[in-house]
Coordinates of C-alpha atoms and ligand atoms in Angstrom, one line a residue:
M10 CA 12.2 -36.0 -3.6
G11 CA 11.0 -32.4 -3.3
L12 CA 7.7 -30.7 -4.1
I13 CA 7.8 -27.6 -6.3
V14 CA 5.0 -25.2 -7.2
Q15 CA 5.6 -23.1 -10.3
K16 CA 3.6 -20.2 -11.5
F17 CA 3.6 -18.7 -15.0
G18 CA 2.3 -15.2 -15.4
G19 CA 0.5 -13.9 -18.5
T20 CA 3.5 -13.0 -20.7
S21 CA 5.0 -16.4 -19.9
V22 CA 2.0 -18.2 -21.4
A23 CA 1.1 -15.6 -24.0
T24 CA 1.5 -17.9 -27.1
P25 CA 1.4 -21.6 -27.9
E26 CA 5.2 -21.6 -28.1
R27 CA 5.5 -20.0 -24.6
I28 CA 3.0 -22.5 -23.2
H29 CA 5.3 -25.3 -24.5
A30 CA 8.4 -23.5 -23.0
A31 CA 6.6 -23.3 -19.7
A32 CA 5.6 -27.0 -19.9
R33 CA 9.3 -27.9 -20.5
R34 CA 10.2 -26.1 -17.3
A35 CA 7.7 -28.2 -15.4
V36 CA 9.0 -31.4 -17.0
A37 CA 12.6 -30.5 -16.2
A38 CA 11.6 -30.1 -12.5
K39 CA 9.7 -33.4 -12.6
L40 CA 12.6 -35.2 -14.3
A41 CA 14.9 -33.8 -11.6
G42 CA 12.9 -36.0 -9.2
N43 CA 10.3 -33.6 -7.9
Q44 CA 6.6 -33.6 -7.6
V45 CA 5.4 -30.6 -9.6
A46 CA 2.2 -28.4 -9.4
V47 CA 1.8 -25.5 -11.9
V48 CA -0.3 -22.4 -11.5
V49 CA -1.1 -20.4 -14.7
S50 CA -2.4 -17.0 -15.4
A51 CA -4.6 -16.1 -18.4
M52 CA -2.7 -15.8 -21.7
G53 CA -1.0 -12.4 -22.3
D54 CA -3.5 -9.5 -22.0
T55 CA -6.6 -11.7 -21.8
T56 CA -7.7 -10.4 -18.4
D57 CA -7.5 -6.8 -19.6
D58 CA -9.2 -7.7 -22.9
L59 CA -12.1 -9.4 -21.0
I60 CA -12.5 -6.4 -18.7
A61 CA -12.6 -4.1 -21.8
L62 CA -15.2 -6.4 -23.4
A63 CA -17.4 -6.3 -20.3
K64 CA -17.3 -2.5 -20.3
K65 CA -18.5 -2.4 -23.8
V66 CA -21.6 -4.2 -22.7
C67 CA -22.1 -2.5 -19.3
D68 CA -20.4 0.6 -17.8
N69 CA -20.2 -0.8 -14.3
P70 CA -20.6 -4.6 -14.6
P71 CA -21.9 -6.4 -11.5
K72 CA -18.9 -7.9 -9.8
R73 CA -20.3 -11.4 -9.7
E74 CA -20.8 -11.5 -13.5
L75 CA -17.4 -9.9 -14.1
D76 CA -15.7 -12.6 -12.1
Q77 CA -17.7 -15.3 -13.9
L78 CA -16.2 -13.8 -17.1
L79 CA -12.6 -13.3 -15.9
A80 CA -12.3 -16.8 -14.6
T81 CA -12.6 -18.1 -18.1
G82 CA -9.1 -16.6 -18.9
E83 CA -7.3 -18.9 -16.6
Q84 CA -9.5 -21.9 -17.5
Q85 CA -8.3 -21.7 -21.1
T86 CA -4.6 -21.7 -20.0
I87 CA -4.9 -24.8 -17.7
A88 CA -6.3 -26.9 -20.4
L89 CA -3.8 -25.7 -23.0
M90 CA -0.9 -26.3 -20.5
A91 CA -2.1 -29.9 -19.8
M92 CA -2.4 -30.5 -23.6
A93 CA 1.2 -29.2 -24.1
L94 CA 2.5 -31.6 -21.5
F95 CA 0.5 -34.4 -23.1
A96 CA 2.1 -33.4 -26.5
Q97 CA 5.5 -33.6 -24.8
G98 CA 4.8 -37.1 -23.6
H99 CA 4.0 -36.4 -20.0
E100 CA 0.9 -37.1 -17.8
A101 CA -0.8 -34.0 -16.5
I102 CA -4.2 -33.0 -15.2
S103 CA -5.7 -29.6 -15.1
F104 CA -8.0 -28.2 -12.3
T105 CA -10.2 -25.2 -12.0
A106 CA -10.6 -23.7 -8.5
G107 CA -13.9 -25.6 -8.0
Q108 CA -12.3 -28.9 -8.9
I109 CA -9.8 -28.6 -6.0
G110 CA -12.2 -26.9 -3.6
L111 CA -10.3 -23.6 -3.6
V112 CA -12.9 -21.8 -1.5
T113 CA -12.9 -18.1 -1.0
D114 CA -15.2 -15.6 0.8
N115 CA -17.7 -13.9 -1.5
A116 CA -15.9 -10.6 -1.9
F117 CA -16.2 -10.7 -5.7
S118 CA -13.2 -9.2 -7.5
K119 CA -11.1 -9.2 -4.3
A120 CA -11.9 -12.6 -2.7
R121 CA -9.7 -14.1 0.0
I122 CA -8.8 -17.8 -0.1
Q123 CA -10.2 -19.7 2.9
S124 CA -9.3 -23.3 2.2
I125 CA -8.0 -25.7 -0.5
N126 CA -8.8 -29.4 -0.7
K127 CA -5.3 -30.7 -1.1
Q128 CA -6.2 -34.4 -1.2
R129 CA -7.2 -34.4 -4.9
I130 CA -3.9 -32.7 -5.8
F131 CA -1.8 -35.0 -3.6
D132 CA -3.5 -38.1 -5.2
Q133 CA -2.6 -36.9 -8.7
L134 CA 1.0 -36.0 -7.7
Q135 CA 1.3 -39.4 -6.1
A136 CA 0.1 -41.0 -9.3
G137 CA 3.1 -39.2 -11.1
R138 CA 1.1 -36.5 -12.9
I139 CA 2.0 -32.9 -13.2
V140 CA -1.0 -30.9 -11.7
I141 CA -2.1 -27.7 -13.4
V142 CA -4.2 -25.3 -11.3
A143 CA -6.0 -22.1 -12.6
G144 CA -4.6 -19.0 -10.9
F145 CA -6.6 -16.0 -9.9
Q146 CA -9.9 -17.8 -9.4
G147 CA -11.8 -19.3 -6.5
V148 CA -15.3 -20.5 -5.7
T149 CA -17.6 -19.5 -2.9
V150 CA -19.2 -22.1 -0.7
D151 CA -22.2 -21.8 -3.0
G152 CA -20.0 -22.6 -6.0
D153 CA -19.9 -19.1 -7.5
Y154 CA -16.7 -18.1 -9.3
T155 CA -14.7 -15.4 -7.6
T156 CA -11.4 -13.7 -8.5
L157 CA -8.6 -12.8 -6.1
G158 CA -7.7 -9.3 -7.3
R159 CA -5.3 -8.3 -10.1
G160 CA -2.1 -10.3 -9.9
G161 CA -4.1 -12.9 -7.9
S162 CA -2.3 -15.9 -9.5
N163 CA 0.5 -15.0 -7.1
A164 CA -1.8 -15.7 -4.2
T165 CA -2.9 -19.0 -5.8
L166 CA 0.8 -20.0 -6.1
V167 CA 1.7 -19.2 -2.5
A168 CA -1.6 -20.7 -1.0
L169 CA -0.8 -24.0 -2.9
G170 CA 2.8 -23.8 -1.7
A171 CA 1.6 -23.5 1.8
V172 CA -1.0 -26.2 1.8
L173 CA 1.2 -28.7 -0.1
K174 CA 4.2 -27.7 2.1
A175 CA 6.2 -27.1 -1.0
D176 CA 10.0 -26.7 -0.8
V177 CA 9.8 -23.7 -3.1
C178 CA 7.3 -21.6 -5.0
E179 CA 8.9 -20.5 -8.3
N180 CA 7.3 -17.4 -9.7
Y181 CA 8.1 -17.2 -13.4
T182 CA 7.6 -13.8 -14.9
D183 CA 9.0 -11.4 -17.6
V184 CA 11.9 -9.9 -15.7
D185 CA 14.9 -11.6 -14.0
G186 CA 13.7 -11.1 -10.4
I187 CA 13.0 -8.3 -7.9
Y188 CA 14.8 -5.1 -8.8
T189 CA 15.6 -2.0 -6.8
A190 CA 12.8 -0.3 -8.8
D191 CA 10.6 -1.2 -11.7
P192 CA 13.1 -2.0 -14.4
R193 CA 10.7 -0.8 -17.1
I194 CA 10.8 2.7 -15.6
V195 CA 14.3 2.9 -14.1
K196 CA 16.9 1.7 -16.5
T197 CA 19.6 1.7 -13.8
A198 CA 17.6 -0.6 -11.5
R199 CA 19.5 -3.6 -10.2
K200 CA 18.3 -7.1 -9.5
V201 CA 18.6 -8.1 -5.9
E202 CA 19.6 -11.6 -4.8
R203 CA 17.5 -11.8 -1.7
I204 CA 14.8 -9.6 -0.1
S205 CA 12.9 -10.1 3.2
Y206 CA 9.2 -10.8 3.3
D207 CA 8.6 -7.5 5.1
E208 CA 10.4 -5.4 2.5
M209 CA 8.6 -7.2 -0.3
L210 CA 5.3 -6.8 1.5
E211 CA 5.9 -3.0 1.7
L212 CA 7.2 -2.8 -1.9
A213 CA 4.2 -4.7 -3.3
G214 CA 1.9 -2.5 -1.3
V215 CA 3.4 0.7 -2.7
G216 CA 3.4 -0.3 -6.3
A217 CA 5.9 -3.1 -7.1
S218 CA 3.2 -5.1 -8.9
V219 CA 5.5 -8.0 -9.7
L220 CA 4.0 -9.8 -6.7
Q221 CA 0.6 -9.3 -5.1
T222 CA 0.7 -8.1 -1.5
R223 CA -1.6 -10.9 -0.3
A224 CA 0.7 -13.5 -1.8
V225 CA 3.6 -12.1 0.2
E226 CA 1.5 -12.0 3.3
F227 CA 0.7 -15.7 2.9
A228 CA 4.3 -16.5 2.2
K229 CA 5.5 -14.8 5.3
K230 CA 2.8 -16.3 7.5
Y231 CA 3.6 -19.9 6.4
G232 CA 7.3 -19.4 5.8
V233 CA 7.1 -20.4 2.1
P234 CA 10.2 -19.3 0.2
I235 CA 9.4 -17.6 -3.2
H236 CA 11.9 -17.6 -6.0
V237 CA 11.0 -14.9 -8.6
R238 CA 12.6 -15.8 -12.0
N239 CA 12.5 -15.0 -15.7
S240 CA 10.6 -17.6 -17.8
Q241 CA 12.7 -16.7 -20.8
N242 CA 16.2 -17.6 -19.3
E243 CA 17.9 -19.8 -16.8
N244 CA 19.3 -17.0 -14.6
E245 CA 19.0 -17.3 -10.8
G246 CA 16.3 -14.9 -9.8
T247 CA 15.5 -13.3 -6.4
W248 CA 14.7 -15.2 -3.2
I249 CA 12.1 -13.8 -0.9
V250 CA 12.9 -15.1 2.5
A251 CA 12.8 -14.3 6.3
E252 CA 14.9 -11.4 7.4
T253 CA 18.5 -12.1 8.3
A254 CA 20.8 -10.0 10.5
N255 CA 23.0 -8.8 7.6
M256 CA 20.0 -7.3 5.7
E257 CA 20.1 -4.4 8.2
H258 CA 23.3 -3.1 6.6
I259 CA 21.4 -2.0 3.6
V260 CA 19.4 1.0 4.6
V261 CA 17.2 1.3 1.5
S262 CA 16.6 -1.8 -0.6
G263 CA 14.1 -0.5 -3.1
A264 CA 11.9 2.3 -4.4
A265 CA 8.5 2.0 -6.0
L266 CA 5.8 4.1 -7.6
K267 CA 2.1 3.7 -7.3
K268 CA 0.2 5.5 -10.0
D269 CA -3.4 6.4 -10.4
L270 CA -4.4 7.4 -6.9
T271 CA -7.4 9.6 -6.1
R272 CA -7.8 11.7 -3.0
V273 CA -11.2 11.8 -1.4
T274 CA -12.0 14.8 0.9
I275 CA -15.1 14.9 3.1
K276 CA -15.5 18.4 4.4
N277 CA -17.1 19.7 7.6
V278 CA -18.2 16.6 9.3
P279 CA -18.9 16.9 13.1
D280 CA -15.6 16.8 15.1
R281 CA -16.6 14.2 17.7
P282 CA -15.7 10.7 18.7
G283 CA -17.0 8.0 16.4
I284 CA -17.1 9.9 13.2
A285 CA -13.8 8.5 11.7
A286 CA -14.7 5.0 13.0
R287 CA -18.0 5.3 11.1
I288 CA -16.5 6.6 7.9
F289 CA -13.7 4.1 7.7
G290 CA -15.8 1.3 9.0
E291 CA -18.3 1.7 6.2
I292 CA -15.5 2.0 3.6
A293 CA -13.8 -1.2 4.9
S294 CA -17.1 -3.0 4.7
A295 CA -17.2 -2.2 1.0
N296 CA -13.7 -3.9 0.8
I297 CA -11.9 -0.8 -0.2
V298 CA -8.4 -0.1 1.1
V299 CA -7.6 3.5 2.0
D300 CA -4.3 5.2 2.8
D301 CA -2.8 8.5 3.6
I302 CA -5.5 9.6 6.0
I303 CA -5.4 13.3 7.1
Q304 CA -7.9 15.0 9.5
N305 CA -7.9 18.8 9.9
V306 CA -10.0 20.3 12.7
M307 CA -11.7 23.6 11.7
D308 CA -12.7 26.5 14.0
D309 CA -16.4 25.7 13.8
N310 CA -16.1 22.3 15.6
T311 CA -16.1 20.4 12.3
A312 CA -13.3 18.4 10.6
N313 CA -12.2 17.8 7.1
I314 CA -11.1 14.2 6.5
S315 CA -9.2 13.1 3.4
F316 CA -7.6 9.9 2.2
T317 CA -6.4 8.3 -1.0
V318 CA -7.8 5.3 -2.8
E319 CA -6.8 3.5 -6.0
H320 CA -8.4 5.1 -8.9
G321 CA -9.9 1.7 -9.8
D322 CA -11.9 1.7 -6.6
L323 CA -13.7 5.0 -7.4
N324 CA -16.9 3.4 -8.7
D325 CA -17.2 1.5 -5.4
I326 CA -16.3 4.3 -3.1
K327 CA -18.4 7.1 -4.5
P328 CA -21.8 5.9 -3.4
V329 CA -20.4 5.1 0.1
C330 CA -18.9 8.6 0.5
D331 CA -21.8 10.5 -1.1
R332 CA -24.2 8.8 1.3
L333 CA -21.9 9.3 4.4
C334 CA -21.6 13.0 3.6
K335 CA -25.4 13.4 3.6
E336 CA -25.9 11.3 6.7
L337 CA -23.2 13.1 8.7
G338 CA -24.6 16.5 7.8
A339 CA -21.6 17.7 5.7
K340 CA -22.6 20.9 3.9
T341 CA -20.8 20.0 0.6
A342 CA -20.5 16.8 -1.5
P343 CA -17.1 14.9 -1.3
I344 CA -14.3 16.2 -3.4
Y345 CA -12.5 13.6 -5.7
Q346 CA -9.0 14.7 -6.9
G347 CA -7.4 12.3 -9.3
E348 CA -4.0 12.3 -11.1
L349 CA -2.0 11.6 -8.0
A350 CA 0.9 9.1 -7.4
K351 CA 2.9 7.9 -4.5
I352 CA 6.7 7.5 -4.4
S353 CA 8.2 5.3 -1.7
V354 CA 11.4 3.9 -0.4
V355 CA 11.6 0.7 1.6
G356 CA 14.3 -1.0 3.7
V357 CA 14.6 -3.0 6.9
G358 CA 17.8 -1.0 7.6
M359 CA 15.6 2.1 8.3
R360 CA 14.9 0.5 11.7
V361 CA 18.4 1.3 12.8
H362 CA 19.5 4.1 10.5
T363 CA 18.3 7.7 10.4
G364 CA 18.4 10.4 7.7
V365 CA 16.4 8.5 5.0
A366 CA 13.4 10.8 5.1
Q367 CA 15.5 13.9 5.0
R368 CA 17.4 12.7 1.9
M369 CA 14.2 11.7 0.2
F370 CA 12.5 15.1 0.8
K371 CA 15.6 17.0 -0.3
T372 CA 15.8 15.0 -3.5
L373 CA 12.2 15.8 -4.4
A374 CA 12.6 19.5 -3.3
D375 CA 15.7 20.0 -5.4
A376 CA 13.7 18.7 -8.4
K377 CA 10.9 21.1 -7.5
I378 CA 8.5 18.2 -7.0
N379 CA 5.9 19.1 -4.4
I380 CA 5.1 16.7 -1.6
Q381 CA 1.4 16.7 -0.8
N382 CA 1.4 14.2 2.0
I383 CA 3.9 12.0 3.9
T384 CA 3.3 8.6 5.5
T385 CA 5.8 6.3 7.1
S386 CA 6.1 2.8 8.6
E387 CA 9.1 1.3 10.5
I388 CA 10.6 0.4 7.2
K389 CA 9.0 2.7 4.6
I390 CA 8.6 6.4 3.7
S391 CA 6.0 7.4 1.1
C392 CA 5.2 10.8 -0.4
I393 CA 2.1 11.7 -2.4
I394 CA 3.0 13.7 -5.5
N395 CA 1.4 14.7 -8.8
K396 CA 1.1 11.8 -11.2
E397 CA 2.9 13.7 -13.9
D398 CA 6.1 13.8 -11.7
G399 CA 6.0 10.1 -10.9
H400 CA 8.5 8.6 -13.3
R401 CA 11.0 11.4 -12.7
A402 CA 10.6 11.1 -9.0
L403 CA 11.2 7.3 -9.0
Q404 CA 14.4 7.7 -11.0
L405 CA 15.7 10.6 -8.8
V406 CA 15.0 8.9 -5.5
H407 CA 16.4 5.6 -6.8
D408 CA 19.7 7.4 -7.7
A409 CA 19.8 9.5 -4.6
F410 CA 20.1 6.3 -2.5
D411 CA 22.6 4.7 -5.0
L412 CA 20.3 1.8 -5.4
G413 CA 21.7 0.9 -8.8
K414 CA 25.2 0.3 -7.4
S415 CA 25.9 -3.2 -6.2
K416 CA 26.2 -3.6 -2.4
Ligands
LIG622 P1 3.2 -11.6 -14.6 O1 2.2 -11.6 -15.7 O2 4.3 -12.6 -14.9 O3 2.6 -11.9 -13.3 P2 3.5 -8.8 -14.0 O4 3.4 -7.9 -15.2 O5 2.3 -8.9 -13.1 O6 3.9 -10.2 -14.6 O7 4.7 -8.4 -13.1 C1 6.0 -8.3 -13.7 C2 6.3 -6.8 -13.9 O8 6.4 -6.1 -12.6 C3 7.6 -6.5 -14.6 O9 7.5 -6.5 -15.9 C4 7.9 -5.1 -14.0 O10 7.6 -4.1 -15.0 C5 7.0 -4.9 -12.8 N1 7.7 -4.5 -11.6 C6 7.4 -3.4 -10.8 N2 8.2 -3.2 -9.8 C7 9.2 -4.2 -10.0 C8 10.3 -4.5 -9.2 N3 10.7 -3.8 -8.1 N4 11.1 -5.6 -9.7 C9 10.7 -6.3 -10.7 N5 9.6 -6.0 -11.5 C10 8.8 -5.0 -11.1
LIG623 N1 -4.8 -12.8 -14.9 C1 -5.0 -12.1 -13.7 C2 -4.5 -10.7 -13.9 O1 -4.1 -10.3 -15.0 C3 -4.2 -12.8 -12.6 C4 -2.7 -12.8 -12.7 O2 -2.2 -12.8 -13.8 O3 -2.1 -12.9 -11.7 O4 -4.5 -9.9 -13.0
LIG624 MG1 1.3 -10.6 -12.1

């Protein structure tokens, strides 16, 4: 007998019919002899709708209260899923994060999971019930609701998979698996059978929002295999697994686009040791992830420092940067330049093959797309471009590496 954790994303539980369809999947896994735990997201666009509702009441809602509100989305779905299973004649029990001691830190809106009390889940599985767990939410040690960042139900899935030592985490979504690029933007994108944790980690980090980065991090750390599948059909999806030797033959395995980036530039700060540490230390304390850092040293012993953040973090970063500028004696206020995007290619084969950067830069140059900044890792190359060029760049780069052709 195996143990399977399934997760159903928003579209896969958007209507009562879809909740029933998802419930049938859980039942099928149970009848095949497995113990089954199910993680669910909020129905359809519920999370977006709740955020919009909050903003109608308050421009910049306090994060604790926003999490209090958003957690209700997933709480609806768990109860409905348990009811659907009951209607289908099966025993099930639903749990909020608090009810299974899914404890996080208190970084509201981006909380990290610290522990899960697996005993309560095990007892219910042992009693033959299907266990339904609310994705995306956690509780602090004080019992306050937190959320795990957008796409956070993926993290709930993998964390449960890890603590329950599941044989597989099945991530049911609205596409057939992981593609060589977002199939909604690139029509020629191809589904891949397998992808390594490292590649998926990089892809998720640069815009492939099908999985949340933290979920992949967890999966890699605990060796939990993830199977990404379509909830609307029976097709085999994509397996996210540890790297194997033959993966190196494929130089580039995917391309991705991250939209809605903003560049922050802090001008004329003193050019001396400790300034960058202070700036980025304070930004990190505010739980904001920055990327694409550039520092230019000027003639007058000052430096200009710029970096990109996700547009959604602007409300959080502005007060920090405005204050830092004043404290460091910069003559001007920070500059915020929006409407940027990042195009990236990822592949473990880049460790042993050369020429990828050159081909990517030439493709963008031939299309007259200006590269504003370049960053690389061992298995990734990223270029900052104007947002308006984003979709075209993704298609061009995807085709330049023949990603649509089967390998
Ligand atoms: P869910 O609600 O099931 O979690 P999401 O909308 O969060 O679904 O994620 C699925 C979406 O991710 C797909 O509809 C697709 O548009 C997008 N996506 C982006 N990049 C990729 C990729 N490389 N492969 C598959 N899907 C991708
Ligand atoms: N409902 C949350 C969101 O929309 C979490 C998730 O679906 O993974 O981001
Ligand atoms: Mg998602």
